[in-house]
Coordinates of C-alpha atoms and ligand atoms in Angstrom, one line a residue:
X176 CA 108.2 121.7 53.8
X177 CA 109.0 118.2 54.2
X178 CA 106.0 115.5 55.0
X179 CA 105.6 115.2 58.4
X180 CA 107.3 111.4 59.8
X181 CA 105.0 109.1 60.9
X182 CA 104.9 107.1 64.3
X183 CA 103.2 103.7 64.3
X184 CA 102.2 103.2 67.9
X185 CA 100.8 99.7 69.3
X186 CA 99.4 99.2 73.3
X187 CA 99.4 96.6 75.2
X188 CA 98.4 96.1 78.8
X189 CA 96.0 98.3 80.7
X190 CA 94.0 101.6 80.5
X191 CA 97.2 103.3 81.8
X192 CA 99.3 102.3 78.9
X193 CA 96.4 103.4 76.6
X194 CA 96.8 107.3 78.1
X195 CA 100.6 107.2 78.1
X196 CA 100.3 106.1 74.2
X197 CA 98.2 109.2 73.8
X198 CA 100.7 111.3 75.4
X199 CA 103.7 110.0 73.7
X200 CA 102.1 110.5 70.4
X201 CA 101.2 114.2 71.5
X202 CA 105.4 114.6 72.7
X203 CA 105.8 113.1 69.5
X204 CA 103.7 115.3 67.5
X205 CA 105.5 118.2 69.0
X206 CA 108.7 116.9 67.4
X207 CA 107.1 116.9 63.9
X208 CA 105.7 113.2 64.0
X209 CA 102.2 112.2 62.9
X210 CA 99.9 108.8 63.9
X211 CA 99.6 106.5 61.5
X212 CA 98.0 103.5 61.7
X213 CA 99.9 101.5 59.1
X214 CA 103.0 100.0 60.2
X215 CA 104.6 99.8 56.8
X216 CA 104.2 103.3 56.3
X217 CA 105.9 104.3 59.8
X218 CA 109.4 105.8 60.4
X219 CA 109.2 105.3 63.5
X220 CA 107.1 102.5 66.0
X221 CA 106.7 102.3 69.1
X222 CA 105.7 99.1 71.1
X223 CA 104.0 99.6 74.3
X224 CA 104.4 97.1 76.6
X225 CA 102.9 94.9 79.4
X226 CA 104.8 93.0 81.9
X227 CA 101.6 91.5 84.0
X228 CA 101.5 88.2 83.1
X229 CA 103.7 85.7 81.0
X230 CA 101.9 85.8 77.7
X231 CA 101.7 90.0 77.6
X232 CA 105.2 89.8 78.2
X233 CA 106.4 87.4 75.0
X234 CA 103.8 89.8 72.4
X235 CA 106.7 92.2 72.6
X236 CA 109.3 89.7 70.9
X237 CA 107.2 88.1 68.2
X238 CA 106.4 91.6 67.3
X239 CA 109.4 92.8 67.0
X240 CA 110.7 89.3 65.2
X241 CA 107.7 90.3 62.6
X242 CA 109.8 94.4 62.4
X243 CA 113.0 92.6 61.0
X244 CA 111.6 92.7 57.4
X245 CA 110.5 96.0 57.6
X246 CA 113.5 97.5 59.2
X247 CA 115.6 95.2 56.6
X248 CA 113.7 97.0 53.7
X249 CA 113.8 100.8 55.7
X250 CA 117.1 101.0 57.6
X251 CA 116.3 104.1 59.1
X252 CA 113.0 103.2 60.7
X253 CA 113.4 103.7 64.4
X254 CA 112.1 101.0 66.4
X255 CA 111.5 102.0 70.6
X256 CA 110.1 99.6 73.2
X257 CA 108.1 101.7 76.1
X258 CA 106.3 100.1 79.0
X259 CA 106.3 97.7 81.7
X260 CA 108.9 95.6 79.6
X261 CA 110.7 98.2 79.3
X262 CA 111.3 98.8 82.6
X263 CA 111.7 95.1 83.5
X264 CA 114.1 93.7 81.1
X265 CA 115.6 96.7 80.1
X266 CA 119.3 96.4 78.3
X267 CA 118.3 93.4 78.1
X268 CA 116.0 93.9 75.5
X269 CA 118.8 96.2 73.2
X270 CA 120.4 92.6 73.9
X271 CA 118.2 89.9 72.2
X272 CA 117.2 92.7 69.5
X273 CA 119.6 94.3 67.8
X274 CA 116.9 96.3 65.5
X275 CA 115.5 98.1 68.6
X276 CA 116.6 101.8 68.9
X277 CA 115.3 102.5 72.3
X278 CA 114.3 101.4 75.2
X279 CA 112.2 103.8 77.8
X280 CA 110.7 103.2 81.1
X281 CA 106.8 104.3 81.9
X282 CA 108.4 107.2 84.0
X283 CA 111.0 108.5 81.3
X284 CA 108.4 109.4 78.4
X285 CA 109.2 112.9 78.1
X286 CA 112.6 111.9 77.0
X287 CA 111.4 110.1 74.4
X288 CA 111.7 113.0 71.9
X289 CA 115.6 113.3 72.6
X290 CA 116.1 110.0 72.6
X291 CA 114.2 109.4 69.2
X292 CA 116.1 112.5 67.4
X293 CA 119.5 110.6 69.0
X294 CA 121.8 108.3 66.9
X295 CA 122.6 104.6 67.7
X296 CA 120.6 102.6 70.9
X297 CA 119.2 104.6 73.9
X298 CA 117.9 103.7 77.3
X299 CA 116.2 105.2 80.0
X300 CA 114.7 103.4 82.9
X301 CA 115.3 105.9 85.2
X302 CA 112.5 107.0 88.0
X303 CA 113.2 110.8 88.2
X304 CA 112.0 113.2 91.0
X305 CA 110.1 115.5 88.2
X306 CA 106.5 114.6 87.4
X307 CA 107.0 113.5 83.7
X308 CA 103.5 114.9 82.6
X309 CA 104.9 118.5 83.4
X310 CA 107.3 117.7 80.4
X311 CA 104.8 116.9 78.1
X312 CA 102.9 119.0 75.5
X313 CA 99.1 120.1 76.6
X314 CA 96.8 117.4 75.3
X315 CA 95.8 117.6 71.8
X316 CA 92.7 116.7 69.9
X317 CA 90.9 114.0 71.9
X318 CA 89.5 110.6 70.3
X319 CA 85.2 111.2 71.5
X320 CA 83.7 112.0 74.5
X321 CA 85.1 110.1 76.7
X322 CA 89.1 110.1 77.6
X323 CA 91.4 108.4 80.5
X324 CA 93.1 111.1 82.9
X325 CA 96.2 109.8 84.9
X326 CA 95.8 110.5 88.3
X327 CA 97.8 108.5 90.1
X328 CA 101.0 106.2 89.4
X329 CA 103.0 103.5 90.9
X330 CA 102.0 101.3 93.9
X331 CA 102.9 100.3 97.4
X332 CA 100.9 97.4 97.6
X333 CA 103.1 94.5 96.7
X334 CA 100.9 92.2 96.2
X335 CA 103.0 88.6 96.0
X336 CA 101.8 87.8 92.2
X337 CA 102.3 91.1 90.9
X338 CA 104.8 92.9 88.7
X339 CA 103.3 96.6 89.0
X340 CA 105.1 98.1 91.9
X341 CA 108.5 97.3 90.2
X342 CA 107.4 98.5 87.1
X343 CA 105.4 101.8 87.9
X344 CA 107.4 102.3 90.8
X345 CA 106.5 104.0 94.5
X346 CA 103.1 105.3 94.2
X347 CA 103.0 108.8 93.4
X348 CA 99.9 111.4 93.0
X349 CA 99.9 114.3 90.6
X350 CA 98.2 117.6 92.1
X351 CA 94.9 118.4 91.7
X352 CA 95.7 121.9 89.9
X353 CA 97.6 120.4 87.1
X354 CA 94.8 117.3 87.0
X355 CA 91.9 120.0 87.1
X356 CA 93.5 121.9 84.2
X357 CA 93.5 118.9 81.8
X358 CA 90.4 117.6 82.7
X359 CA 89.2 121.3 81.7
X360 CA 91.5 120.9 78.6
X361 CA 90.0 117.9 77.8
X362 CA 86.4 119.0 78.4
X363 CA 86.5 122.2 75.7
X364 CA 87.6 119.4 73.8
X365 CA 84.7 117.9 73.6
X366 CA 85.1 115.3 76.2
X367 CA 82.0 114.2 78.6
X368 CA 83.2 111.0 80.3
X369 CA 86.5 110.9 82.1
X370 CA 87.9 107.8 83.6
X371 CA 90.5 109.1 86.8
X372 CA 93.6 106.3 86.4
X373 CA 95.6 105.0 88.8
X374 CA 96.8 101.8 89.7
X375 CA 95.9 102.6 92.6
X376 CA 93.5 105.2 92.2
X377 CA 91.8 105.6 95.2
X378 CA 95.0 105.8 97.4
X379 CA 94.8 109.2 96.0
X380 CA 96.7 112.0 98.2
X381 CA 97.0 114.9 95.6
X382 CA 98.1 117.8 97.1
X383 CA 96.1 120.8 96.8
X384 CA 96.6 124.4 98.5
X385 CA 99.0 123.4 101.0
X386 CA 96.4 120.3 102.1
X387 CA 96.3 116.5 100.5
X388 CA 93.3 115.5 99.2
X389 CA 91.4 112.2 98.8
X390 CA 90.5 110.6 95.7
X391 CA 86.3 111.3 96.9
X392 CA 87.6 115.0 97.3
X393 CA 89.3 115.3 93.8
X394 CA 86.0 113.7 92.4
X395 CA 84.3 116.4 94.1
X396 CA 86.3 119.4 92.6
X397 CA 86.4 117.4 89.0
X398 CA 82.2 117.1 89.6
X399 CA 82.5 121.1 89.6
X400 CA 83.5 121.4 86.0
X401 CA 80.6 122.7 83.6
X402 CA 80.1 120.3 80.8
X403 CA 81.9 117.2 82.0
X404 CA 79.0 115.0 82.5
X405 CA 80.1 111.5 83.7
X406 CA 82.8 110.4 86.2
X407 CA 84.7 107.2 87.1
X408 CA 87.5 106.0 88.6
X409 CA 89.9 102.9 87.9
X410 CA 91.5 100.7 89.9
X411 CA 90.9 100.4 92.9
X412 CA 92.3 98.2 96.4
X413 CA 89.3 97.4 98.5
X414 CA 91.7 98.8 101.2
X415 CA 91.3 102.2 100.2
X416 CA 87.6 102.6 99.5
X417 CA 87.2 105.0 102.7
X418 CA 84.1 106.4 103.8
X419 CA 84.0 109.8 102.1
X420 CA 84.3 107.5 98.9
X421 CA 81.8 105.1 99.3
X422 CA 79.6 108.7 100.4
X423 CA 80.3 109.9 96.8
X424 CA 79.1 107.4 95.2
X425 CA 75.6 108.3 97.0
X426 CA 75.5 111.7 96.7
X427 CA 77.6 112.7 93.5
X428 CA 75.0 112.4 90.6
X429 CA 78.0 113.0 87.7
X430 CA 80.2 109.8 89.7
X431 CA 78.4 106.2 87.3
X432 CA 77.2 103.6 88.9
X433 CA 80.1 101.5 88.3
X434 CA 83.1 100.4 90.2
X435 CA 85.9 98.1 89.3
X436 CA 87.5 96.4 93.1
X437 CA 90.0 93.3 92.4
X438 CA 89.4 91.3 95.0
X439 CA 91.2 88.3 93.6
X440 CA 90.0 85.3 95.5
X441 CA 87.7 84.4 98.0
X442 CA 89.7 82.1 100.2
X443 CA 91.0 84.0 103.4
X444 CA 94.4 81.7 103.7
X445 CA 94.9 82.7 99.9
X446 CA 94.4 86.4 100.0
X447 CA 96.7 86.5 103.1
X448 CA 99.4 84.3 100.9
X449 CA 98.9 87.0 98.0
X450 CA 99.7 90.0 101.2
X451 CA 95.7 91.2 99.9
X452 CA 95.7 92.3 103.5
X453 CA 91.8 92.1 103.8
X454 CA 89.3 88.8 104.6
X455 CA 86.7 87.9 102.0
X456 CA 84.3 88.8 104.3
X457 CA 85.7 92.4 105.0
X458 CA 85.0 92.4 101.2
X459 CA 81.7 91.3 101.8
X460 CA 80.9 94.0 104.3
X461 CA 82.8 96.7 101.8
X462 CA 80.2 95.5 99.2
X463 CA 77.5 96.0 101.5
X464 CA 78.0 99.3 102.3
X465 CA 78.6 100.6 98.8
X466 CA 75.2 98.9 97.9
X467 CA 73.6 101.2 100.4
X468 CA 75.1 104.4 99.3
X469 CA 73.9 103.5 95.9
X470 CA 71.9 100.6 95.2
X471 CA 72.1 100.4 91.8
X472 CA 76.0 100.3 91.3
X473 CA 77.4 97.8 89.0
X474 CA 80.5 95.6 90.2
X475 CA 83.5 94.5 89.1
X476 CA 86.3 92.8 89.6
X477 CA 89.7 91.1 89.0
X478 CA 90.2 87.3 89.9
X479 CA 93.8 85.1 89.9
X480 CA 92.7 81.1 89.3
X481 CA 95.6 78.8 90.2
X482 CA 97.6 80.6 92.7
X483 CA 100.2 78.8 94.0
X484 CA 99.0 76.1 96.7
X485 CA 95.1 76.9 96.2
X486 CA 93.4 73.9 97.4
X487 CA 89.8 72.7 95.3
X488 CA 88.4 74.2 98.6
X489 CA 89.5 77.1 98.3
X490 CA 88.7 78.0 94.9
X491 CA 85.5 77.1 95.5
X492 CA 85.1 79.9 97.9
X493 CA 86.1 82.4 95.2
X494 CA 83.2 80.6 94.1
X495 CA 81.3 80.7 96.7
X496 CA 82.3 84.5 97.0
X497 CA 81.0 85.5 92.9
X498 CA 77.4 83.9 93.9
X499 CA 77.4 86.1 97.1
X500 CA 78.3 89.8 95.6
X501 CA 77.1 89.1 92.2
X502 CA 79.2 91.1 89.5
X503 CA 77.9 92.6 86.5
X504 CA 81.2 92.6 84.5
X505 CA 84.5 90.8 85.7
X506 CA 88.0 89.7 84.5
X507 CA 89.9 86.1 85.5
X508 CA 93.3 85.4 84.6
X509 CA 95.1 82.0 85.1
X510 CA 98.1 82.6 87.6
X511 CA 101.6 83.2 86.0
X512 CA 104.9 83.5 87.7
X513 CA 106.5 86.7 87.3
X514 CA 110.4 86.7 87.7
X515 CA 111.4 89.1 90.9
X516 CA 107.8 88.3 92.6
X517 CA 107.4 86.6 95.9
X518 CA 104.8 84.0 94.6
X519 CA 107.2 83.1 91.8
X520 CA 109.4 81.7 94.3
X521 CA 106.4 79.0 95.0
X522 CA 105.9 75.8 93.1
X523 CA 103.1 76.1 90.6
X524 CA 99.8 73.7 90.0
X525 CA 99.7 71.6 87.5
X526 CA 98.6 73.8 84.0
X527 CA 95.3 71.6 84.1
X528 CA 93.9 72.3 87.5
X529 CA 94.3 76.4 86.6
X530 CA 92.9 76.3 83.5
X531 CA 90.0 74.3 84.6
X532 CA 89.7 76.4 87.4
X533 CA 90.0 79.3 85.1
X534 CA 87.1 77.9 82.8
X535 CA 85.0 77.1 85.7
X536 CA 85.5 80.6 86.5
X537 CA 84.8 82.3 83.6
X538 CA 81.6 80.4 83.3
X539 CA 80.3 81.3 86.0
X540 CA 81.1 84.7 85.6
X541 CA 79.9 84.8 82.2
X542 CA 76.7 84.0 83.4
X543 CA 76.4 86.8 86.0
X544 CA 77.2 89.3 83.4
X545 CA 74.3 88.2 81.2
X546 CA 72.0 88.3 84.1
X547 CA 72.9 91.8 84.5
X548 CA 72.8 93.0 80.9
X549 CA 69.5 90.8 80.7
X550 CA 68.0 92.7 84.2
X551 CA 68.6 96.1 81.9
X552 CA 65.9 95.0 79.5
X553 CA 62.8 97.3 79.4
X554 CA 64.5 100.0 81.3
X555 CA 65.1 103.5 80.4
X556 CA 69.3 104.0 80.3
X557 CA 71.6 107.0 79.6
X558 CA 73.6 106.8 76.7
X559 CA 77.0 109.0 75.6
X560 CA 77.5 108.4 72.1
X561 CA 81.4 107.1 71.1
X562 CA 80.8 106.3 67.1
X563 CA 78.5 105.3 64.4
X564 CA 77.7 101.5 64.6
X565 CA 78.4 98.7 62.0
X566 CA 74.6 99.1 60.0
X567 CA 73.5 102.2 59.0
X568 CA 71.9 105.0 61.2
X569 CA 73.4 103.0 64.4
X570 CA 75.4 104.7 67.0
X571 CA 77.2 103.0 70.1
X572 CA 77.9 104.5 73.2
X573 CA 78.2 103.0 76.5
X574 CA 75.3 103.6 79.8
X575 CA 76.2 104.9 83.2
X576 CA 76.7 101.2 83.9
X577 CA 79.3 101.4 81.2
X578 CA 77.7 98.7 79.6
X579 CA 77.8 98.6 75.3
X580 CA 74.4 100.2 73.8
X581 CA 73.5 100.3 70.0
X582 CA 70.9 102.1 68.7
X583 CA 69.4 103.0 66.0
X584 CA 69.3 107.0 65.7
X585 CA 70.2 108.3 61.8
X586 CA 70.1 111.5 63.7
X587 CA 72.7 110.9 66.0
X588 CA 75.9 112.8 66.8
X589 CA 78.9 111.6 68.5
X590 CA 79.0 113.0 71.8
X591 CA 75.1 113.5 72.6
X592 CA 74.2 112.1 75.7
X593 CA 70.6 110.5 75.1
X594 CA 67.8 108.7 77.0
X595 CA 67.6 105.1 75.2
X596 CA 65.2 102.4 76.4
X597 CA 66.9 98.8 76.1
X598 CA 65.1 96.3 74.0
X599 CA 67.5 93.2 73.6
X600 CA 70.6 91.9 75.4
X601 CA 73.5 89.8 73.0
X602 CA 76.4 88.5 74.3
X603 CA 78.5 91.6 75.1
X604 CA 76.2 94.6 74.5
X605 CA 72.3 95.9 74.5
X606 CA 70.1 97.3 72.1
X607 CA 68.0 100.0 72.4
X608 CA 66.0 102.8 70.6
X609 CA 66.0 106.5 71.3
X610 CA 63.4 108.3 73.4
X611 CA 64.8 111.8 73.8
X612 CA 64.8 114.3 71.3
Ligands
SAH883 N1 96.1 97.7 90.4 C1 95.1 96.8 90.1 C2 95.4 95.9 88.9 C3 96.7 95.4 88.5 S1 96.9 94.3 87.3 C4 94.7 96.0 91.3 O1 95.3 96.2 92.4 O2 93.8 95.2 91.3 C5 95.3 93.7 86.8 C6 95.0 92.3 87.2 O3 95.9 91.4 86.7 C7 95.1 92.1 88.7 O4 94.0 92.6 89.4 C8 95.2 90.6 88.8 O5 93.9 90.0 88.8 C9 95.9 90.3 87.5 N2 97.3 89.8 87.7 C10 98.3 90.6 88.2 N3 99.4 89.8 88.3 C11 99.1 88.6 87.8 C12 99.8 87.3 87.7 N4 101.1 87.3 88.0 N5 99.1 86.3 87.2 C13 97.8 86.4 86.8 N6 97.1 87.5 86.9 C14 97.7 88.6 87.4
SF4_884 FE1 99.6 94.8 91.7 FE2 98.5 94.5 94.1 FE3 99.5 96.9 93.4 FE4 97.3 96.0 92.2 S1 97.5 96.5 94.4 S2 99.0 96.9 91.2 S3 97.6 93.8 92.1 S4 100.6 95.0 93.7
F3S885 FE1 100.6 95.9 82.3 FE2 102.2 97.7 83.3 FE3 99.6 98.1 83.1 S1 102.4 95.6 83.6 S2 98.7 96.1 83.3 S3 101.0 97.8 81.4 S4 100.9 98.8 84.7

């Protein structure tokens, strides 16, 4: 038999694009191709792309500029671009780059077999009516214990800064039968963490018997399945945390004390210029009454500095906003105009005011994620085990509060969840030593 092909695979953007690389390998396996994770030796790679801001957007060429020699030296190497730049620039990219061999949208994966078995340049940007994870292959062998399960795709929102909704398309739920069956896939597997994706995961409707059903209901059937251990959800629009959800979170001991709710910036006149379609202080009050349903929950969140026409004033009440919530972990991007967005249409601030704002930001941000890793310190915490650390006898896994934990356990085996108390705090991760057997 001939050696199996190999398919180089690299991922960009966000946790989505990690799943969908997963299941393209899988489609891809099915067609005789194996991983590899040397680009030389590939016969085929695949660049998975992300359209969200400017600088995501221009990895795609230099990568490919750095293919030429290979594909130069290996004229039959198939090159395919996949992702949100896919979708957005399209023929466009066949265009400018010659060397790539194909070109497929985030909704057209399960033609990516065809299209890499096909001769000369393909495209397919198409949104089809089928569900493109019926196409694909059952999952295969999973990476750990803990693994991302699409739930949910596209999105309505339209936010005025963002490229998702033309890139994912209409939001669109997959059904709670197919969703239940990987999970349990996944699961005898060896899995013990699953992360429900969506960009919009908690405008879940899944239908389910004839009924639709909430994201807090799907969490409830998924919280049925023997073995799975830990739950979580990502991301979510403050819009859509409804009450049943904000309810799970107190009474579903397998959902982690950890959510992840953009709220971009704290300046009303702002959020309404983005179309947020909420106040900072509905925010507030959302914040609140997750805090009650479980006090100990770790926040999240996702902040824009620079948008255009933000005043000093009203950054400062994104400011203002941080100190009043207080999040453990956080993410804050300088603004970038997308082509085909609203905002884009909108003069932009000076490069210096955002990225001053953007440091001042982070800073602040920075700190309040220390003072929750530090406020960890002392206490007991779960740990799932993902890998053996850098020294010798260490393992890493991550808490219910998803944060980083290395211990040191020459006993330990990947995938055992253990009871760790936490003796040190470093910059992005605790310490700890084992007290279960
Ligand atoms: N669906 C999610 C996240 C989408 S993208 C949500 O609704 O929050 C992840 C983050 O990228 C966004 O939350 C936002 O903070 C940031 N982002 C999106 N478009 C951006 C842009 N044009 N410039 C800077 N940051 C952007
Ligand atoms: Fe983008 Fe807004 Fe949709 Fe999130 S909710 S994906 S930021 S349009
Ligand atoms: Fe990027 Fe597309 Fe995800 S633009 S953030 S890869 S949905």
């Amino acid at each position: 038999m001939a050696d199996p092909k190999k398919l180089f695979i690299k991922t960009y953007g966000c946790q989505m694009n990690v799943y969908d690389s997963e299941r393209m390998a899988e489609a891809m396996g099915a067609d005789g191709y194996v991983t590899t994770e040397t680009v030389d030796d590939a016969d085929m790679v695949l660049i998975n792309t992300c359209h969200i801001r400017e600088k995501a957007s221009e990895k795609l060429y230099s990568d490919l500029g750095r293919l030429r020699k290979l594909k130069a030296a290996k004229p039959d190497l198939k090159v395919g671009v996949a992702g949100c730049v896919a979708q957005a620039e399209g023929a466009e990219i066949l265009r400018r780059m010659p060397l790539v061999d194909l070109v497929v949208g985030p909704q057209a994966y399960h033609r990516l077999p065809e299209m890499a078995r096909a001769k000369g340049q393909s495209i397919d940007t198409d949104f089809p009516l089928e569900d493109k994870f019926d196409s694909l292959p059952e999952r295969a062998a999973t990476r750990g214990p803990t693994a991302f399960l699409t739930v949910q795709e596209g999105c309505d929102k339209f936010c005025a800064f963002c490229v998702v909704p033309y890139t994912r398309g209409a939001e669109v739920s997959r059904p709670v039968d197919r969703i239940l069956t990987e999970a349990r896939g996944l699961v005898s597997k060896g899995v013990r963490d699953i992360t429900l994706l969506g960009q919009n995961v908690n405008a879940y409707h899944g239908s389910h018997q004839g009924r639709d059903l909430t994201l807090a209901k799907l969490l409830r059937e998924m919280a049925g399945i023997d073995g799975l251990q830990r739950l979580r959800y990502t991301t979510s629009h403050p819009n859509d945390m409804d009450d049943d959800l904000i309810a799970a979170h107190g009474d579903l001991p397998k959902l982690m004390p950890y959510l992840h709710l953009p709220v971009q910036s704290g300046s009303d006149r702002i959020l309404k210029a983005m179309n947020r379609k909420h106040t900072a202080e509905q925010y507030l009050r959302l914040i609140e009454r997750i805090r009650e349903a479980r006090p100990d929950i770790l926040l999240s969140s996702d902040f824009i500095a620079g948008f255009p026409g933000e005043t000093e004033a009203e950054f400062e009440e994104t400011l203002d906003l941080i100190r009043a919530v207080g999040f453990g972990m956080a993410y804050s991007f300088k603004y970038s105009a997308r082509p085909g967005t609203p905002a884009a249409e909108k003069p932009e601030l000076p490069a210096e005011v955002s990225d001053a704002r953007l440091q001042r930001l982070q800073t602040l941000l920075t700190q309040q994620q220390r003072a929750a890793q530090e406020a960890m310190v002392g206490r007991e915490v779960d740990v799932l085990y993902e890998k053996p650390g850098r020294l010798a006898g260490q393992m890493i896994g991550k808490s219910d509060h998803l944060h980083a934990v290395h211990v040191d356990d020459p006993q330990g085996k990947i995938g055992e969840l253990v009871r760790v108390r936490v003796s040190a705090s470093s910059s992005n991760s605790l310490a700890g030593t084992r007290i279960s057997r």
